[in-house]
């Protein structure tokens, strides 16, 4: 709360701080009461300042500013769309974002079962992205970091194919794993994909991929959507 609000009391009324001679002065008390009404919102903010820097509790517009401040990947997250449709209010950040989230390269089965219909509302995904920003910066440019960044924005884990690989051999001069030509391909399965989803995914992958890695992206209908269409 950072604006004026009728009837909001001050946590530090000026009238109580005046010299005793003004305690019974009606004019002085009414004058400083007007100042209390102006200053009350600022005092409320200062009294709850720690909550403004907690992505689970901060006001929505302040959370957007926090996202810019910490460099969170929020491409395509639009809490305003949920608000227009009766979205949720501020809630707790999902525990999965704090505990490390999903592993990289989740398979098609989990992606097909996730579905956008079961995804978190945009406001909660924004808060989760801000809460996970510092951790994602530590794994930026890795398969795990890319997978988690996509999952936080779309609510669905992607399928990732890349040219890199690792192997070991008991004898020297074994075959070199992976492909000689670097490449990265990200597939996202959504119940009802649109051209905008492809653009959002392309922008996100371009920002979160290894800087030297050529990439392609693909957004396709999930198995759930295909079965629904067949019906």
PDB file of C-alpha atoms in Angstrom:
ATOM      1  CA  UNK A   1       0.000   0.000   0.000  1.00  0.00           C
ATOM      2  CA  UNK A   2       1.724   3.151  -1.212  1.00  0.00           C
ATOM      3  CA  UNK A   3      -1.203   5.486  -1.900  1.00  0.00           C
ATOM      4  CA  UNK A   4      -3.584   7.463   0.279  1.00  0.00           C
ATOM      5  CA  UNK A   5      -6.362   5.550   1.987  1.00  0.00           C
ATOM      6  CA  UNK A   6      -9.248   7.187   3.835  1.00  0.00           C
ATOM      7  CA  UNK A   7      -9.236   6.372   7.517  1.00  0.00           C
ATOM      8  CA  UNK A   8      -5.720   4.926   7.576  1.00  0.00           C
ATOM      9  CA  UNK A   9      -4.233   5.586  10.987  1.00  0.00           C
ATOM     10  CA  UNK A  10      -0.636   6.640  11.512  1.00  0.00           C
ATOM     11  CA  UNK A  11       1.709   4.371  13.431  1.00  0.00           C
ATOM     12  CA  UNK A  12       3.491   7.481  14.752  1.00  0.00           C
ATOM     13  CA  UNK A  13       0.937  10.290  15.183  1.00  0.00           C
ATOM     14  CA  UNK A  14       2.556  13.704  15.286  1.00  0.00           C
ATOM     15  CA  UNK A  15       0.110  15.028  17.853  1.00  0.00           C
ATOM     16  CA  UNK A  16       1.509  12.702  20.508  1.00  0.00           C
ATOM     17  CA  UNK A  17       5.009  14.046  19.866  1.00  0.00           C
ATOM     18  CA  UNK A  18       4.156  17.733  20.306  1.00  0.00           C
ATOM     19  CA  UNK A  19       5.128  19.577  23.480  1.00  0.00           C
ATOM     20  CA  UNK A  20       2.630  19.197  26.304  1.00  0.00           C
ATOM     21  CA  UNK A  21       1.332  22.735  25.788  1.00  0.00           C
ATOM     22  CA  UNK A  22      -0.206  21.624  22.469  1.00  0.00           C
ATOM     23  CA  UNK A  23      -1.809  18.448  23.838  1.00  0.00           C
ATOM     24  CA  UNK A  24      -5.138  20.202  24.444  1.00  0.00           C
ATOM     25  CA  UNK A  25      -4.820  22.684  21.566  1.00  0.00           C
ATOM     26  CA  UNK A  26      -7.620  21.682  19.185  1.00  0.00           C
ATOM     27  CA  UNK A  27      -6.262  23.702  16.250  1.00  0.00           C
ATOM     28  CA  UNK A  28      -2.753  22.249  16.556  1.00  0.00           C
ATOM     29  CA  UNK A  29      -4.078  18.693  16.917  1.00  0.00           C
ATOM     30  CA  UNK A  30      -6.361  19.019  13.884  1.00  0.00           C
ATOM     31  CA  UNK A  31      -3.524  20.557  11.846  1.00  0.00           C
ATOM     32  CA  UNK A  32      -1.054  17.734  12.538  1.00  0.00           C
ATOM     33  CA  UNK A  33      -3.843  15.149  12.048  1.00  0.00           C
ATOM     34  CA  UNK A  34      -3.949  16.270   8.410  1.00  0.00           C
ATOM     35  CA  UNK A  35      -0.216  15.673   8.173  1.00  0.00           C
ATOM     36  CA  UNK A  36      -0.693  12.229   9.731  1.00  0.00           C
ATOM     37  CA  UNK A  37      -3.110  11.308   6.947  1.00  0.00           C
ATOM     38  CA  UNK A  38      -0.548  12.320   4.321  1.00  0.00           C
ATOM     39  CA  UNK A  39       2.360  10.526   5.990  1.00  0.00           C
ATOM     40  CA  UNK A  40       0.514   7.362   7.055  1.00  0.00           C
ATOM     41  CA  UNK A  41       1.037   5.471   3.738  1.00  0.00           C
ATOM     42  CA  UNK A  42       4.788   6.094   3.881  1.00  0.00           C
ATOM     43  CA  UNK A  43       4.966   4.837   7.447  1.00  0.00           C
ATOM     44  CA  UNK A  44       3.007   1.715   6.507  1.00  0.00           C
ATOM     45  CA  UNK A  45       5.540   0.974   3.768  1.00  0.00           C
ATOM     46  CA  UNK A  46       8.483   1.494   6.118  1.00  0.00           C
ATOM     47  CA  UNK A  47       6.860  -0.662   8.809  1.00  0.00           C
ATOM     48  CA  UNK A  48       6.497  -3.506   6.278  1.00  0.00           C
ATOM     49  CA  UNK A  49       9.588  -2.865   4.177  1.00  0.00           C
ATOM     50  CA  UNK A  50      10.874  -6.444   4.455  1.00  0.00           C
ATOM     51  CA  UNK A  51       7.668  -7.737   2.846  1.00  0.00           C
ATOM     52  CA  UNK A  52       8.275  -5.558  -0.222  1.00  0.00           C
ATOM     53  CA  UNK A  53      11.459  -7.503  -0.933  1.00  0.00           C
ATOM     54  CA  UNK A  54       9.833 -10.906  -0.472  1.00  0.00           C
ATOM     55  CA  UNK A  55       8.451 -12.047  -3.873  1.00  0.00           C
ATOM     56  CA  UNK A  56       5.741 -14.064  -2.114  1.00  0.00           C
ATOM     57  CA  UNK A  57       4.365 -11.002  -0.293  1.00  0.00           C
ATOM     58  CA  UNK A  58       5.261  -7.917  -2.343  1.00  0.00           C
ATOM     59  CA  UNK A  59       2.544  -6.021  -4.242  1.00  0.00           C
ATOM     60  CA  UNK A  60       2.236  -7.178  -7.842  1.00  0.00           C
ATOM     61  CA  UNK A  61       3.609  -4.024  -9.469  1.00  0.00           C
ATOM     62  CA  UNK A  62       6.540  -4.011  -7.049  1.00  0.00           C
ATOM     63  CA  UNK A  63       7.174  -7.680  -7.864  1.00  0.00           C
ATOM     64  CA  UNK A  64       7.466  -6.720 -11.545  1.00  0.00           C
ATOM     65  CA  UNK A  65      10.102  -4.166 -10.544  1.00  0.00           C
ATOM     66  CA  UNK A  66      11.916  -6.820  -8.494  1.00  0.00           C
ATOM     67  CA  UNK A  67      11.916  -9.062 -11.579  1.00  0.00           C
ATOM     68  CA  UNK A  68      13.751  -6.354 -13.547  1.00  0.00           C
ATOM     69  CA  UNK A  69      16.109  -5.744 -10.635  1.00  0.00           C
ATOM     70  CA  UNK A  70      17.210  -9.386 -10.281  1.00  0.00           C
ATOM     71  CA  UNK A  71      17.106 -10.122 -14.028  1.00  0.00           C
ATOM     72  CA  UNK A  72      14.410 -12.807 -13.789  1.00  0.00           C
ATOM     73  CA  UNK A  73      13.347 -14.533 -17.016  1.00  0.00           C
ATOM     74  CA  UNK A  74       9.711 -13.417 -17.271  1.00  0.00           C
ATOM     75  CA  UNK A  75       9.180 -13.319 -21.038  1.00  0.00           C
ATOM     76  CA  UNK A  76       5.541 -14.172 -21.698  1.00  0.00           C
ATOM     77  CA  UNK A  77       4.358 -13.993 -18.061  1.00  0.00           C
ATOM     78  CA  UNK A  78       1.422 -11.561 -17.979  1.00  0.00           C
ATOM     79  CA  UNK A  79      -0.248 -11.318 -14.544  1.00  0.00           C
ATOM     80  CA  UNK A  80      -2.582  -8.686 -15.989  1.00  0.00           C
ATOM     81  CA  UNK A  81      -4.314 -11.368 -18.044  1.00  0.00           C
ATOM     82  CA  UNK A  82      -5.139 -13.340 -14.895  1.00  0.00           C
ATOM     83  CA  UNK A  83      -6.333 -10.190 -13.131  1.00  0.00           C
ATOM     84  CA  UNK A  84      -8.723  -9.468 -15.995  1.00  0.00           C
ATOM     85  CA  UNK A  85     -10.066 -12.995 -15.703  1.00  0.00           C
ATOM     86  CA  UNK A  86     -10.381 -13.049 -11.920  1.00  0.00           C
ATOM     87  CA  UNK A  87      -6.913 -14.340 -11.107  1.00  0.00           C
ATOM     88  CA  UNK A  88      -5.490 -15.097  -7.709  1.00  0.00           C
ATOM     89  CA  UNK A  89      -4.021 -12.705  -5.211  1.00  0.00           C
ATOM     90  CA  UNK A  90      -0.593 -12.859  -3.664  1.00  0.00           C
ATOM     91  CA  UNK A  91       0.249 -16.312  -2.438  1.00  0.00           C
ATOM     92  CA  UNK A  92       3.173 -18.387  -1.352  1.00  0.00           C
ATOM     93  CA  UNK A  93       5.840 -19.149  -3.902  1.00  0.00           C
ATOM     94  CA  UNK A  94       5.644 -22.835  -4.864  1.00  0.00           C
ATOM     95  CA  UNK A  95       8.034 -24.948  -2.839  1.00  0.00           C
ATOM     96  CA  UNK A  96       9.437 -26.605  -5.960  1.00  0.00           C
ATOM     97  CA  UNK A  97      11.138 -23.359  -6.995  1.00  0.00           C
ATOM     98  CA  UNK A  98      12.961 -23.169  -3.683  1.00  0.00           C
ATOM     99  CA  UNK A  99      13.924 -26.813  -3.550  1.00  0.00           C
ATOM    100  CA  UNK A 100      15.660 -26.903  -6.900  1.00  0.00           C
ATOM    101  CA  UNK A 101      12.742 -27.399  -9.287  1.00  0.00           C
ATOM    102  CA  UNK A 102      12.671 -30.060 -11.966  1.00  0.00           C
ATOM    103  CA  UNK A 103      15.591 -31.802 -13.517  1.00  0.00           C
ATOM    104  CA  UNK A 104      16.655 -31.051 -17.060  1.00  0.00           C
ATOM    105  CA  UNK A 105      15.238 -32.730 -20.092  1.00  0.00           C
ATOM    106  CA  UNK A 106      11.985 -34.091 -18.669  1.00  0.00           C
ATOM    107  CA  UNK A 107      10.403 -36.556 -21.023  1.00  0.00           C
ATOM    108  CA  UNK A 108       7.297 -36.277 -23.180  1.00  0.00           C
ATOM    109  CA  UNK A 109       5.111 -38.160 -20.708  1.00  0.00           C
ATOM    110  CA  UNK A 110       5.532 -35.594 -17.961  1.00  0.00           C
ATOM    111  CA  UNK A 111       5.126 -32.726 -20.403  1.00  0.00           C
ATOM    112  CA  UNK A 112       1.949 -34.189 -21.845  1.00  0.00           C
ATOM    113  CA  UNK A 113       0.462 -34.640 -18.395  1.00  0.00           C
ATOM    114  CA  UNK A 114       1.320 -31.145 -17.209  1.00  0.00           C
ATOM    115  CA  UNK A 115      -0.922 -29.146 -19.561  1.00  0.00           C
ATOM    116  CA  UNK A 116      -1.422 -25.422 -19.505  1.00  0.00           C
ATOM    117  CA  UNK A 117      -4.773 -25.826 -17.821  1.00  0.00           C
ATOM    118  CA  UNK A 118      -3.011 -27.132 -14.708  1.00  0.00           C
ATOM    119  CA  UNK A 119      -0.247 -24.548 -14.788  1.00  0.00           C
ATOM    120  CA  UNK A 120       0.107 -21.944 -12.065  1.00  0.00           C
ATOM    121  CA  UNK A 121      -1.605 -18.575 -12.588  1.00  0.00           C
ATOM    122  CA  UNK A 122       0.635 -15.943 -14.177  1.00  0.00           C
ATOM    123  CA  UNK A 123       1.012 -13.970 -10.940  1.00  0.00           C
ATOM    124  CA  UNK A 124       2.323 -16.982  -9.036  1.00  0.00           C
ATOM    125  CA  UNK A 125       4.647 -17.867 -11.919  1.00  0.00           C
ATOM    126  CA  UNK A 126       6.002 -14.303 -11.833  1.00  0.00           C
ATOM    127  CA  UNK A 127       6.624 -14.580  -8.099  1.00  0.00           C
ATOM    128  CA  UNK A 128       8.241 -17.989  -8.562  1.00  0.00           C
ATOM    129  CA  UNK A 129      10.510 -16.631 -11.319  1.00  0.00           C
ATOM    130  CA  UNK A 130      11.682 -13.792  -9.072  1.00  0.00           C
ATOM    131  CA  UNK A 131      12.289 -16.175  -6.166  1.00  0.00           C
ATOM    132  CA  UNK A 132      14.300 -18.525  -8.399  1.00  0.00           C
ATOM    133  CA  UNK A 133      16.283 -15.821 -10.241  1.00  0.00           C
ATOM    134  CA  UNK A 134      19.460 -16.000  -8.145  1.00  0.00           C
ATOM    135  CA  UNK A 135      19.568 -19.800  -8.349  1.00  0.00           C
ATOM    136  CA  UNK A 136      18.943 -19.772 -12.111  1.00  0.00           C
ATOM    137  CA  UNK A 137      21.763 -17.275 -12.651  1.00  0.00           C
ATOM    138  CA  UNK A 138      24.129 -19.821 -11.117  1.00  0.00           C
ATOM    139  CA  UNK A 139      23.111 -22.452 -13.707  1.00  0.00           C
ATOM    140  CA  UNK A 140      22.572 -20.072 -16.629  1.00  0.00           C
ATOM    141  CA  UNK A 141      23.706 -21.547 -19.942  1.00  0.00           C
ATOM    142  CA  UNK A 142      23.286 -25.142 -18.739  1.00  0.00           C
ATOM    143  CA  UNK A 143      20.674 -27.718 -19.684  1.00  0.00           C
ATOM    144  CA  UNK A 144      19.189 -27.575 -16.191  1.00  0.00           C
ATOM    145  CA  UNK A 145      19.016 -23.780 -16.177  1.00  0.00           C
ATOM    146  CA  UNK A 146      17.320 -23.655 -19.582  1.00  0.00           C
ATOM    147  CA  UNK A 147      14.794 -26.327 -18.617  1.00  0.00           C
ATOM    148  CA  UNK A 148      13.870 -24.573 -15.385  1.00  0.00           C
ATOM    149  CA  UNK A 149      13.591 -21.144 -17.049  1.00  0.00           C
ATOM    150  CA  UNK A 150      11.154 -22.522 -19.647  1.00  0.00           C
ATOM    151  CA  UNK A 151       9.142 -24.375 -16.998  1.00  0.00           C
ATOM    152  CA  UNK A 152       8.746 -21.265 -14.849  1.00  0.00           C
ATOM    153  CA  UNK A 153       7.404 -19.221 -17.784  1.00  0.00           C
ATOM    154  CA  UNK A 154       5.157 -21.811 -19.458  1.00  0.00           C
ATOM    155  CA  UNK A 155       4.347 -24.097 -16.539  1.00  0.00           C
ATOM    156  CA  UNK A 156       5.457 -27.093 -18.638  1.00  0.00           C
ATOM    157  CA  UNK A 157       8.941 -28.706 -18.733  1.00  0.00           C
ATOM    158  CA  UNK A 158      10.541 -28.746 -22.204  1.00  0.00           C
ATOM    159  CA  UNK A 159      12.269 -31.531 -24.097  1.00  0.00           C
ATOM    160  CA  UNK A 160      15.891 -30.599 -24.813  1.00  0.00           C
ATOM    161  CA  UNK A 161      18.234 -32.198 -27.356  1.00  0.00           C
ATOM    162  CA  UNK A 162      21.798 -30.982 -27.626  1.00  0.00           C
ATOM    163  CA  UNK A 163      25.055 -31.948 -29.300  1.00  0.00           C
ATOM    164  CA  UNK A 164      27.153 -32.219 -26.151  1.00  0.00           C
ATOM    165  CA  UNK A 165      27.731 -35.539 -24.410  1.00  0.00           C
ATOM    166  CA  UNK A 166      30.039 -37.286 -21.939  1.00  0.00           C
ATOM    167  CA  UNK A 167      31.316 -40.860 -21.777  1.00  0.00           C
ATOM    168  CA  UNK A 168      34.167 -42.937 -20.420  1.00  0.00           C
ATOM    169  CA  UNK A 169      36.136 -45.896 -21.762  1.00  0.00           C
ATOM    170  CA  UNK A 170      38.368 -48.452 -20.125  1.00  0.00           C
ATOM    171  CA  UNK A 171      40.888 -48.079 -22.960  1.00  0.00           C
ATOM    172  CA  UNK A 172      42.332 -44.974 -24.630  1.00  0.00           C
ATOM    173  CA  UNK A 173      41.318 -43.680 -28.063  1.00  0.00           C
ATOM    174  CA  UNK A 174      37.661 -44.522 -27.612  1.00  0.00           C
ATOM    175  CA  UNK A 175      34.984 -42.811 -29.717  1.00  0.00           C
ATOM    176  CA  UNK A 176      34.298 -39.169 -28.901  1.00  0.00           C
ATOM    177  CA  UNK A 177      30.686 -38.735 -27.699  1.00  0.00           C
ATOM    178  CA  UNK A 178      28.288 -36.129 -29.020  1.00  0.00           C
ATOM    179  CA  UNK A 179      28.217 -34.363 -32.392  1.00  0.00           C
ATOM    180  CA  UNK A 180      31.041 -32.408 -33.927  1.00  0.00           C
ATOM    181  CA  UNK A 181      28.697 -29.594 -34.920  1.00  0.00           C
ATOM    182  CA  UNK A 182      27.097 -27.822 -31.919  1.00  0.00           C
ATOM    183  CA  UNK A 183      23.336 -27.561 -31.899  1.00  0.00           C
ATOM    184  CA  UNK A 184      20.456 -27.187 -29.457  1.00  0.00           C
ATOM    185  CA  UNK A 185      16.805 -28.046 -30.055  1.00  0.00           C
ATOM    186  CA  UNK A 186      14.037 -27.252 -27.561  1.00  0.00           C
ATOM    187  CA  UNK A 187      10.580 -28.781 -27.925  1.00  0.00           C
ATOM    188  CA  UNK A 188       7.640 -27.556 -25.872  1.00  0.00           C
ATOM    189  CA  UNK A 189       4.339 -29.412 -25.733  1.00  0.00           C
ATOM    190  CA  UNK A 190       1.288 -27.259 -24.984  1.00  0.00           C
ATOM    191  CA  UNK A 191      -2.415 -28.128 -25.047  1.00  0.00           C
ATOM    192  CA  UNK A 192      -3.324 -25.226 -27.354  1.00  0.00           C
ATOM    193  CA  UNK A 193      -0.171 -23.700 -28.900  1.00  0.00           C
ATOM    194  CA  UNK A 194      -0.207 -20.430 -30.831  1.00  0.00           C
ATOM    195  CA  UNK A 195       2.352 -18.472 -32.926  1.00  0.00           C
ATOM    196  CA  UNK A 196       2.846 -16.215 -29.906  1.00  0.00           C
ATOM    197  CA  UNK A 197       4.024 -19.220 -27.870  1.00  0.00           C
ATOM    198  CA  UNK A 198       6.693 -19.960 -30.480  1.00  0.00           C
ATOM    199  CA  UNK A 199       7.929 -16.362 -30.323  1.00  0.00           C
ATOM    200  CA  UNK A 200       7.974 -16.394 -26.516  1.00  0.00           C
ATOM    201  CA  UNK A 201       9.908 -19.658 -26.433  1.00  0.00           C
ATOM    202  CA  UNK A 202      12.395 -18.430 -29.043  1.00  0.00           C
ATOM    203  CA  UNK A 203      13.044 -15.243 -27.065  1.00  0.00           C
ATOM    204  CA  UNK A 204      13.473 -17.165 -23.823  1.00  0.00           C
ATOM    205  CA  UNK A 205      15.828 -19.781 -25.271  1.00  0.00           C
ATOM    206  CA  UNK A 206      17.903 -17.086 -26.974  1.00  0.00           C
ATOM    207  CA  UNK A 207      18.449 -15.441 -23.585  1.00  0.00           C
ATOM    208  CA  UNK A 208      19.032 -18.599 -21.504  1.00  0.00           C
ATOM    209  CA  UNK A 209      21.089 -20.790 -23.910  1.00  0.00           C
ATOM    210  CA  UNK A 210      24.894 -20.937 -24.008  1.00  0.00           C
ATOM    211  CA  UNK A 211      25.978 -17.853 -25.947  1.00  0.00           C
ATOM    212  CA  UNK A 212      27.881 -19.809 -28.639  1.00  0.00           C
ATOM    213  CA  UNK A 213      25.200 -22.444 -29.258  1.00  0.00           C
ATOM    214  CA  UNK A 214      23.052 -22.384 -32.438  1.00  0.00           C
ATOM    215  CA  UNK A 215      19.507 -23.355 -31.569  1.00  0.00           C
ATOM    216  CA  UNK A 216      16.056 -24.148 -32.891  1.00  0.00           C
ATOM    217  CA  UNK A 217      12.734 -24.229 -31.055  1.00  0.00           C
ATOM    218  CA  UNK A 218       9.492 -26.074 -31.658  1.00  0.00           C
ATOM    219  CA  UNK A 219       6.062 -25.719 -30.043  1.00  0.00           C
ATOM    220  CA  UNK A 220       3.667 -28.583 -30.689  1.00  0.00           C
ATOM    221  CA  UNK A 221       0.299 -29.725 -29.383  1.00  0.00           C
ATOM    222  CA  UNK A 222       0.520 -32.092 -26.441  1.00  0.00           C
ATOM    223  CA  UNK A 223      -0.921 -35.603 -26.457  1.00  0.00           C
ATOM    224  CA  UNK A 224      -3.786 -34.400 -24.260  1.00  0.00           C
ATOM    225  CA  UNK A 225      -4.810 -31.827 -26.852  1.00  0.00           C
ATOM    226  CA  UNK A 226      -4.535 -34.400 -29.660  1.00  0.00           C
ATOM    227  CA  UNK A 227      -6.847 -36.833 -27.867  1.00  0.00           C
ATOM    228  CA  UNK A 228      -9.334 -34.061 -27.232  1.00  0.00           C
ATOM    229  CA  UNK A 229      -9.303 -33.145 -30.929  1.00  0.00           C
ATOM    230  CA  UNK A 230      -9.921 -36.753 -31.950  1.00  0.00           C
ATOM    231  CA  UNK A 231     -13.052 -36.797 -29.856  1.00  0.00           C
TER     232      UNK A 231
END
